[in-house]
CSV table of N, CA and C in Angstrom, one decimal:
chain,number,residue,atom,x,y,z
A,1,THR,N,138.9,129.3,138.9
A,1,THR,CA,137.8,130.7,139.5
A,1,THR,C,136.2,130.1,139.7
A,2,ARG,N,136.2,129.4,138.6
A,2,ARG,CA,134.8,128.5,138.9
A,2,ARG,C,134.2,128.0,140.2
A,3,VAL,N,135.3,127.1,140.6
A,3,VAL,CA,135.2,126.5,141.8
A,3,VAL,C,135.2,127.2,142.7
A,4,ASN,N,135.8,128.5,142.9
A,4,ASN,CA,135.9,129.3,144.0
A,4,ASN,C,134.8,130.0,144.3
A,5,ARG,N,134.0,130.4,142.6
A,5,ARG,CA,132.6,131.1,142.7
A,5,ARG,C,131.8,130.1,143.5
A,6,ILE,N,131.9,128.9,143.0
A,6,ILE,CA,131.0,127.7,143.2
A,6,ILE,C,130.8,127.9,144.6
A,7,GLU,N,132.4,127.5,145.6
A,7,GLU,CA,132.5,127.6,146.9
A,7,GLU,C,132.2,128.9,147.8
A,8,GLY,N,131.9,129.9,147.5
A,8,GLY,CA,131.8,130.7,147.6
A,8,GLY,C,130.2,131.0,147.9
A,9,GLN,N,129.6,130.5,146.5
A,9,GLN,CA,127.8,130.4,146.7
A,9,GLN,C,127.7,129.4,148.1
A,10,ILE,N,128.1,128.4,148.0
A,10,ILE,CA,127.8,127.3,149.0
A,10,ILE,C,128.1,127.7,150.3
A,11,ARG,N,129.1,128.3,150.8
A,11,ARG,CA,129.2,128.9,152.1
A,11,ARG,C,128.2,130.3,152.2
A,12,GLY,N,127.8,130.6,151.2
A,12,GLY,CA,126.9,131.6,151.4
A,12,GLY,C,125.2,131.0,151.4
A,13,VAL,N,125.0,129.7,151.2
A,13,VAL,CA,123.9,129.2,151.3
A,13,VAL,C,124.1,128.8,152.9
A,14,GLY,N,125.2,128.2,153.4
A,14,GLY,CA,125.2,128.0,154.9
A,14,GLY,C,124.9,129.3,155.9
A,15,LYS,N,125.5,130.5,155.4
A,15,LYS,CA,124.9,131.7,156.3
A,15,LYS,C,123.4,131.7,155.9
A,16,MET,N,122.9,131.9,154.5
A,16,MET,CA,121.6,131.9,155.1
A,16,MET,C,121.0,131.3,155.5
A,17,ILE,N,121.1,130.0,155.8
A,17,ILE,CA,120.4,129.1,156.7
A,17,ILE,C,120.3,129.3,157.9
A,18,GLU,N,122.0,129.6,158.4
A,18,GLU,CA,122.1,130.2,160.1
A,18,GLU,C,121.3,131.6,160.0
A,19,ASN,N,121.4,132.3,159.0
A,19,ASN,CA,120.1,133.4,159.6
A,19,ASN,C,118.8,133.6,159.2
A,20,ASN,N,118.2,132.1,158.9
A,20,ASN,CA,117.0,132.0,158.9
A,20,ASN,C,116.1,132.7,157.5
A,21,ILE,N,117.1,132.8,156.4
A,21,ILE,CA,116.5,133.7,155.2
A,21,ILE,C,115.5,132.5,154.9
A,22,TYR,N,114.7,133.4,154.0
A,22,TYR,CA,113.4,132.8,153.6
A,22,TYR,C,113.9,131.6,152.4
A,23,CYS,N,113.0,130.3,153.1
A,23,CYS,CA,113.1,129.4,152.0
A,23,CYS,C,113.5,129.3,150.7
A,24,ASP,N,112.6,130.0,150.1
A,24,ASP,CA,112.5,130.1,148.6
A,24,ASP,C,114.2,130.9,147.9
A,25,ASP,N,114.1,132.1,148.9
A,25,ASP,CA,115.7,132.3,148.3
A,25,ASP,C,117.1,131.5,148.8
A,26,ILE,N,117.0,130.7,149.7
A,26,ILE,CA,117.6,129.4,149.6
A,26,ILE,C,117.9,128.6,148.6
A,27,LEU,N,116.7,128.3,148.1
A,27,LEU,CA,116.1,126.9,146.9
A,27,LEU,C,116.6,127.8,145.6
A,28,ASN,N,116.6,128.9,145.9
A,28,ASN,CA,116.9,129.7,144.1
A,28,ASN,C,118.5,129.9,144.3
A,29,GLN,N,119.2,129.8,145.4
A,29,GLN,CA,120.4,130.1,145.4
A,29,GLN,C,121.0,128.7,145.1
A,30,ILE,N,120.5,127.5,145.7
A,30,ILE,CA,120.7,126.2,145.2
A,30,ILE,C,120.7,125.9,144.0
A,31,THR,N,119.5,126.1,143.4
A,31,THR,CA,119.5,126.4,141.8
A,31,THR,C,120.2,126.9,141.0
A,32,SER,N,121.1,127.7,141.6
A,32,SER,CA,122.2,128.3,141.0
A,32,SER,C,123.5,127.8,140.6
A,33,ILE,N,123.6,127.5,141.9
A,33,ILE,CA,124.8,126.4,142.3
A,33,ILE,C,124.9,125.2,141.5
A,34,ARG,N,123.7,124.5,141.4
A,34,ARG,CA,123.3,123.3,140.7
A,34,ARG,C,124.2,123.5,139.0
A,35,ALA,N,123.4,124.6,139.0
A,35,ALA,CA,123.3,124.9,137.2
A,35,ALA,C,124.8,125.6,137.1
A,36,ALA,N,125.8,125.9,137.8
A,36,ALA,CA,127.3,126.3,137.7
A,36,ALA,C,128.3,125.1,138.1
A,37,LEU,N,127.6,124.0,138.7
A,37,LEU,CA,128.5,122.7,138.9
A,37,LEU,C,128.3,122.3,137.6
A,38,ALA,N,126.8,122.0,136.9
A,38,ALA,CA,126.6,121.6,135.7
A,38,ALA,C,127.4,122.1,134.6
A,39,GLY,N,127.7,123.3,134.8
A,39,GLY,CA,128.4,124.2,133.5
A,39,GLY,C,130.3,123.8,134.2
A,40,LEU,N,130.5,123.6,135.1
A,40,LEU,CA,132.1,123.2,135.6
A,40,LEU,C,132.1,121.4,135.1
A,41,SER,N,131.0,120.6,135.0
A,41,SER,CA,131.2,119.4,134.8
A,41,SER,C,131.2,119.3,133.5
A,42,LYS,N,130.6,120.1,132.5
A,42,LYS,CA,130.4,120.0,130.7
A,42,LYS,C,132.1,120.7,130.5
A,43,GLN,N,132.4,121.7,131.3
A,43,GLN,CA,134.1,122.4,130.6
A,43,GLN,C,134.7,121.0,131.0
A,44,LEU,N,135.0,120.5,132.2
A,44,LEU,CA,135.8,119.5,132.8
A,44,LEU,C,135.5,118.0,131.7
A,45,LEU,N,134.4,117.8,131.1
A,45,LEU,CA,134.2,116.5,130.6
A,45,LEU,C,135.1,116.7,128.9
A,46,GLU,N,134.6,118.3,128.6
A,46,GLU,CA,135.4,118.6,127.3
A,46,GLU,C,136.9,118.4,127.7
A,47,GLU,N,137.3,118.7,128.3
A,47,GLU,CA,138.8,119.0,128.5
A,47,GLU,C,139.6,117.8,128.8
A,48,HIS,N,138.6,116.9,129.1
A,48,HIS,CA,139.3,115.1,129.7
A,48,HIS,C,139.4,114.6,128.4
A,49,ILE,N,138.4,115.1,127.7
A,49,ILE,CA,138.1,114.3,126.3
A,49,ILE,C,139.4,114.7,125.4
A,50,LYS,N,139.6,116.0,125.5
A,50,LYS,CA,140.2,116.7,124.4
A,50,LYS,C,142.2,115.9,124.7
A,51,THR,N,142.2,116.1,126.0
A,51,THR,CA,143.6,115.7,126.4
A,51,THR,C,143.4,114.2,127.2
A,52,CYS,N,142.9,113.7,127.8
A,52,CYS,CA,143.3,112.4,128.8
A,52,CYS,C,142.7,111.2,127.8
A,53,ILE,N,141.4,111.4,127.0
A,53,ILE,CA,140.9,110.6,126.4
A,53,ILE,C,141.7,110.2,125.0
A,54,THR,N,141.8,111.6,124.9
A,54,THR,CA,142.6,111.2,123.1
A,54,THR,C,143.9,110.6,123.4
A,55,GLU,N,144.7,111.3,124.7
A,55,GLU,CA,145.7,110.5,124.8
A,55,GLU,C,146.1,109.0,124.6
A,56,LYS,N,145.0,108.6,125.6
A,56,LYS,CA,144.6,107.3,125.7
A,56,LYS,C,144.8,106.6,124.1
A,57,ILE,N,143.7,107.2,123.3
A,57,ILE,CA,143.5,106.5,122.2
A,57,ILE,C,144.9,106.4,121.2
A,58,LYS,N,145.6,107.5,121.4
A,58,LYS,CA,146.8,107.4,120.7
A,58,LYS,C,147.5,106.6,121.0
A,59,ASN,N,147.6,106.1,122.4
A,59,ASN,CA,148.3,105.3,122.9
A,59,ASN,C,147.9,103.8,123.0
A,60,ASN,N,146.5,103.6,122.0
A,60,ASN,CA,146.0,102.1,121.9
A,60,ASN,C,145.5,101.9,123.3
A,61,ASP,N,145.1,102.7,124.1
A,61,ASP,CA,144.2,102.1,125.5
A,61,ASP,C,142.7,101.7,124.8
A,62,SER,N,142.5,100.6,125.1
A,62,SER,CA,141.1,99.4,124.6
A,62,SER,C,140.2,100.1,125.6
A,63,GLU,N,140.9,100.6,126.5
A,63,GLU,CA,139.6,100.9,127.9
A,63,GLU,C,139.1,102.4,127.8
A,64,ALA,N,140.1,103.0,126.8
A,64,ALA,CA,139.6,104.6,127.0
A,64,ALA,C,138.1,105.1,126.8
A,65,VAL,N,137.3,104.2,125.5
A,65,VAL,CA,136.2,104.8,125.2
A,65,VAL,C,134.8,104.3,126.4
A,66,ALA,N,135.4,102.9,127.0
A,66,ALA,CA,134.3,102.1,128.1
A,66,ALA,C,134.7,103.1,129.2
A,67,GLU,N,135.6,103.9,129.4
A,67,GLU,CA,136.0,104.7,130.6
A,67,GLU,C,135.0,106.1,130.4
A,68,LEU,N,135.1,106.5,129.3
A,68,LEU,CA,134.4,107.9,128.6
A,68,LEU,C,132.6,107.5,128.9
A,69,LEU,N,132.4,106.4,128.2
A,69,LEU,CA,130.9,106.3,128.4
A,69,LEU,C,130.6,105.9,129.6
A,70,GLU,N,131.5,105.6,130.7
A,70,GLU,CA,130.8,105.3,132.0
A,70,GLU,C,131.1,106.8,133.0
A,71,THR,N,131.7,107.5,132.5
A,71,THR,CA,131.9,109.1,133.0
A,71,THR,C,130.5,109.7,132.6
A,72,ILE,N,130.5,109.3,131.2
A,72,ILE,CA,128.9,110.2,130.9
A,72,ILE,C,128.1,109.9,131.6
A,73,ARG,N,127.9,108.5,131.6
A,73,ARG,CA,126.5,107.6,132.5
A,73,ARG,C,126.5,108.4,133.6
A,74,LYS,N,127.5,108.7,134.6
A,74,LYS,CA,127.9,109.0,135.7
A,74,LYS,C,127.0,110.6,136.0
A,75,ILE,N,127.4,111.4,134.9
A,75,ILE,CA,127.3,112.7,134.9
A,75,ILE,C,126.1,113.1,134.6
A,76,ILE,N,124.9,112.1,133.6
A,76,ILE,CA,123.8,112.6,133.1
A,76,ILE,C,122.7,111.8,134.2
A,77,LYS,N,123.4,110.8,135.0
A,77,LYS,CA,122.4,110.2,136.0
A,77,LYS,C,121.5,110.8,136.8
């Protein structure tokens, strides 16, 4: 649902640009999209930790924590 909403917002920005909508309005919409993407990233990271990383740790995957840290570094970059 979130992804579909974000996709719709992005299409909306494209239409706004095509229709020469006031730049400030477009920038505000882009800010909303960035916030939505940040929320999606947080949700996915939480699920990744609860499922994938937890499973890797249970299976003694020594790279699991390093992988998680690298993912977090990329997200907060």
